[in-house]
Amino acid sequence: MHAKGNLTYQLPAYICPGITLVISPLVSLIQDQIMHLSQANIPAAYLSANMEWTEQQEILRELCLDNCRYKLLYVTPEKVAKSDVLLRHLENLYSRQLLARIVIDEAHCSFIHIELDIPLLHGTPLCSLDKYVMYYFSLLNISFCSVDHIKGLV
């Protein structure tokens, strides 16, 4: 696993059932995370708008399986905002109680791109290390996990 901040959501994702959705703004940072997780034998994948469609389909098919091997799924904010296919797959994970948490990584960068009317935000634990985002969600009555709560899980 990588930096300490990432450990606060990567460790619970690894030891708890379900899939953790991580929204991160930069594909290069996502690829770096995937590489480190792969080296630690933690199954993770990412989806971005600039990937080949066949590669995206393979990942999306895996998400439909009851025994999906991924523990973390990284996506860009643009992918969340613009992909109805991704949202349908996330809703499917949520309905099967396999969407364990949503993490907004590098929240100060990615938060502004996310459409807040996604129903999943109201039913899935939301985690961010950015106090501004946590304050904003509290104003919208969207529950979230504080860093202290996440630390209590590990």
mmCIF file of C-alpha atoms in Angstrom:
data_model
loop_
_atom_site.group_PDB
_atom_site.id
_atom_site.type_symbol
_atom_site.label_atom_id
_atom_site.label_comp_id
_atom_site.label_asym_id
_atom_site.label_seq_id
_atom_site.Cartn_x
_atom_site.Cartn_y
_atom_site.Cartn_z
ATOM 1 C CA MET A 1 0.000 0.000 0.000
ATOM 2 C CA HIS A 2 1.090 3.529 -0.609
ATOM 3 C CA ALA A 3 0.961 6.808 1.342
ATOM 4 C CA LYS A 4 -0.520 6.994 4.839
ATOM 5 C CA GLY A 5 -3.637 8.851 3.705
ATOM 6 C CA ASN A 6 -4.407 6.130 1.192
ATOM 7 C CA LEU A 7 -3.927 3.465 3.841
ATOM 8 C CA THR A 8 -6.956 4.842 5.721
ATOM 9 C CA TYR A 9 -9.228 3.545 2.981
ATOM 10 C CA GLN A 10 -7.088 0.855 1.331
ATOM 11 C CA LEU A 11 -6.748 -1.264 4.473
ATOM 12 C CA PRO A 12 -10.510 -1.362 5.237
ATOM 13 C CA ALA A 13 -11.127 -2.079 1.527
ATOM 14 C CA TYR A 14 -8.758 -5.022 1.690
ATOM 15 C CA ILE A 15 -10.069 -6.590 4.905
ATOM 16 C CA CYS A 16 -13.792 -5.824 4.605
ATOM 17 C CA PRO A 17 -16.260 -7.399 2.186
ATOM 18 C CA GLY A 18 -17.309 -5.513 -0.921
ATOM 19 C CA ILE A 19 -15.747 -3.036 -3.298
ATOM 20 C CA THR A 20 -14.451 0.423 -2.471
ATOM 21 C CA LEU A 21 -15.005 3.037 -5.182
ATOM 22 C CA VAL A 22 -12.204 5.616 -5.213
ATOM 23 C CA ILE A 23 -12.762 8.834 -7.152
ATOM 24 C CA SER A 24 -9.422 10.398 -8.004
ATOM 25 C CA PRO A 25 -8.678 13.207 -10.475
ATOM 26 C CA LEU A 26 -5.444 12.138 -12.142
ATOM 27 C CA VAL A 27 -5.002 8.963 -14.155
ATOM 28 C CA SER A 28 -1.254 8.995 -13.401
ATOM 29 C CA LEU A 29 -1.981 8.914 -9.650
ATOM 30 C CA ILE A 30 -4.542 6.165 -10.171
ATOM 31 C CA GLN A 31 -2.073 4.094 -12.196
ATOM 32 C CA ASP A 32 0.539 4.562 -9.461
ATOM 33 C CA GLN A 33 -1.948 3.328 -6.846
ATOM 34 C CA ILE A 34 -2.908 0.332 -8.992
ATOM 35 C CA MET A 35 0.766 -0.566 -9.423
ATOM 36 C CA HIS A 36 1.446 -0.442 -5.668
ATOM 37 C CA LEU A 37 -1.706 -2.405 -4.866
ATOM 38 C CA SER A 38 -0.790 -5.003 -7.475
ATOM 39 C CA GLN A 39 2.665 -5.378 -5.929
ATOM 40 C CA ALA A 40 0.940 -6.030 -2.582
ATOM 41 C CA ASN A 41 -1.360 -8.623 -4.241
ATOM 42 C CA ILE A 42 -4.453 -6.474 -3.649
ATOM 43 C CA PRO A 43 -6.827 -6.723 -6.618
ATOM 44 C CA ALA A 44 -7.745 -3.305 -7.953
ATOM 45 C CA ALA A 45 -8.793 -1.784 -11.265
ATOM 46 C CA TYR A 46 -9.439 1.625 -12.738
ATOM 47 C CA LEU A 47 -11.742 3.110 -15.333
ATOM 48 C CA SER A 48 -11.184 6.352 -17.168
ATOM 49 C CA ALA A 49 -12.662 7.941 -20.257
ATOM 50 C CA ASN A 50 -9.439 7.540 -22.242
ATOM 51 C CA MET A 51 -9.274 3.718 -21.892
ATOM 52 C CA GLU A 52 -10.138 1.367 -24.729
ATOM 53 C CA TRP A 53 -13.808 0.333 -24.575
ATOM 54 C CA THR A 54 -12.925 -3.383 -24.648
ATOM 55 C CA GLU A 55 -10.696 -2.936 -21.594
ATOM 56 C CA GLN A 56 -13.492 -1.077 -19.801
ATOM 57 C CA GLN A 57 -15.995 -3.818 -20.700
ATOM 58 C CA GLU A 58 -13.749 -6.489 -19.199
ATOM 59 C CA ILE A 59 -13.607 -4.595 -15.879
ATOM 60 C CA LEU A 60 -17.356 -3.915 -15.936
ATOM 61 C CA ARG A 61 -18.072 -7.618 -16.578
ATOM 62 C CA GLU A 62 -15.957 -8.521 -13.554
ATOM 63 C CA LEU A 63 -18.013 -6.110 -11.413
ATOM 64 C CA CYS A 64 -21.144 -8.078 -12.313
ATOM 65 C CA LEU A 65 -19.786 -11.311 -10.862
ATOM 66 C CA ASP A 66 -20.899 -12.440 -7.405
ATOM 67 C CA ASN A 67 -17.294 -13.200 -6.549
ATOM 68 C CA CYS A 68 -15.737 -10.105 -8.127
ATOM 69 C CA ARG A 69 -12.010 -10.182 -7.492
ATOM 70 C CA TYR A 70 -11.576 -6.403 -7.169
ATOM 71 C CA LYS A 71 -11.387 -4.794 -3.744
ATOM 72 C CA LEU A 72 -10.856 -1.253 -5.056
ATOM 73 C CA LEU A 73 -12.147 0.414 -8.205
ATOM 74 C CA TYR A 74 -10.577 3.749 -9.108
ATOM 75 C CA VAL A 75 -12.408 6.147 -11.407
ATOM 76 C CA THR A 76 -11.932 9.729 -12.525
ATOM 77 C CA PRO A 77 -14.556 12.342 -11.613
ATOM 78 C CA GLU A 78 -15.296 12.790 -15.319
ATOM 79 C CA LYS A 79 -16.015 9.075 -15.643
ATOM 80 C CA VAL A 80 -18.517 9.227 -12.781
ATOM 81 C CA ALA A 81 -20.155 12.355 -14.183
ATOM 82 C CA LYS A 82 -20.420 11.196 -17.802
ATOM 83 C CA SER A 83 -20.839 7.420 -17.814
ATOM 84 C CA ASP A 84 -24.355 6.070 -17.435
ATOM 85 C CA VAL A 85 -22.911 2.577 -17.938
ATOM 86 C CA LEU A 86 -20.624 3.006 -14.920
ATOM 87 C CA LEU A 87 -23.475 4.388 -12.807
ATOM 88 C CA ARG A 88 -25.656 1.388 -13.696
ATOM 89 C CA HIS A 89 -22.856 -0.962 -12.633
ATOM 90 C CA LEU A 90 -22.375 0.964 -9.393
ATOM 91 C CA GLU A 91 -26.125 0.824 -8.737
ATOM 92 C CA ASN A 92 -25.965 -2.928 -9.365
ATOM 93 C CA LEU A 93 -23.129 -3.288 -6.834
ATOM 94 C CA TYR A 94 -25.099 -1.154 -4.381
ATOM 95 C CA SER A 95 -28.291 -3.221 -4.813
ATOM 96 C CA ARG A 96 -26.282 -6.417 -4.175
ATOM 97 C CA GLN A 97 -24.757 -4.768 -1.078
ATOM 98 C CA LEU A 98 -21.278 -5.005 -2.584
ATOM 99 C CA LEU A 99 -20.484 -1.279 -2.743
ATOM 100 C CA ALA A 100 -18.754 -0.958 0.610
ATOM 101 C CA ARG A 101 -17.712 2.692 0.509
ATOM 102 C CA ILE A 102 -17.030 5.656 -1.758
ATOM 103 C CA VAL A 103 -13.774 7.539 -1.269
ATOM 104 C CA ILE A 104 -13.066 10.949 -2.712
ATOM 105 C CA ASP A 105 -9.282 11.060 -3.014
ATOM 106 C CA GLU A 106 -7.510 14.326 -3.674
ATOM 107 C CA ALA A 107 -10.910 15.786 -2.861
ATOM 108 C CA HIS A 108 -9.974 19.410 -3.351
ATOM 109 C CA CYS A 109 -9.345 18.602 -7.026
ATOM 110 C CA SER A 110 -12.020 16.072 -7.848
ATOM 111 C CA PHE A 111 -14.966 17.151 -5.752
ATOM 112 C CA ILE A 112 -16.051 19.988 -8.017
ATOM 113 C CA HIS A 113 -16.532 17.568 -10.941
ATOM 114 C CA ILE A 114 -18.904 15.191 -9.192
ATOM 115 C CA GLU A 115 -22.663 15.382 -9.639
ATOM 116 C CA LEU A 116 -24.062 15.354 -6.112
ATOM 117 C CA ASP A 117 -27.444 13.915 -7.021
ATOM 118 C CA ILE A 118 -26.100 10.381 -7.308
ATOM 119 C CA PRO A 119 -28.389 8.281 -5.050
ATOM 120 C CA LEU A 120 -25.442 6.081 -4.055
ATOM 121 C CA LEU A 121 -24.012 9.004 -2.089
ATOM 122 C CA HIS A 122 -26.947 8.788 0.292
ATOM 123 C CA GLY A 123 -26.752 5.044 0.917
ATOM 124 C CA THR A 124 -23.059 4.181 0.874
ATOM 125 C CA PRO A 125 -20.453 5.303 3.409
ATOM 126 C CA LEU A 126 -18.568 8.231 1.932
ATOM 127 C CA CYS A 127 -14.981 8.898 2.952
ATOM 128 C CA SER A 128 -12.749 11.863 2.328
ATOM 129 C CA LEU A 129 -9.668 13.218 4.017
ATOM 130 C CA ASP A 130 -10.590 16.739 2.928
ATOM 131 C CA LYS A 131 -12.346 18.709 5.674
ATOM 132 C CA TYR A 132 -13.937 21.098 3.144
ATOM 133 C CA VAL A 133 -15.701 18.221 1.410
ATOM 134 C CA MET A 134 -16.854 16.728 4.716
ATOM 135 C CA TYR A 135 -18.288 20.120 5.735
ATOM 136 C CA TYR A 136 -20.044 20.498 2.365
ATOM 137 C CA PHE A 137 -21.588 17.019 2.636
ATOM 138 C CA SER A 138 -22.764 17.777 6.153
ATOM 139 C CA LEU A 139 -24.610 20.823 4.772
ATOM 140 C CA LEU A 140 -26.336 18.535 2.247
ATOM 141 C CA ASN A 141 -27.167 15.965 4.954
ATOM 142 C CA ILE A 142 -25.024 13.350 3.216
ATOM 143 C CA SER A 143 -23.345 11.122 5.771
ATOM 144 C CA PHE A 144 -19.636 10.489 5.540
ATOM 145 C CA CYS A 145 -16.866 8.757 7.467
ATOM 146 C CA SER A 146 -14.418 10.982 9.257
ATOM 147 C CA VAL A 147 -10.761 10.070 9.409
ATOM 148 C CA ASP A 148 -11.217 9.150 13.088
ATOM 149 C CA HIS A 149 -14.069 6.764 12.176
ATOM 150 C CA ILE A 150 -11.972 5.129 9.476
ATOM 151 C CA LYS A 151 -9.063 4.686 11.902
ATOM 152 C CA GLY A 152 -11.469 3.017 14.315
ATOM 153 C CA LEU A 153 -12.249 0.358 11.697
ATOM 154 C CA VAL A 154 -8.658 -0.815 11.412
#
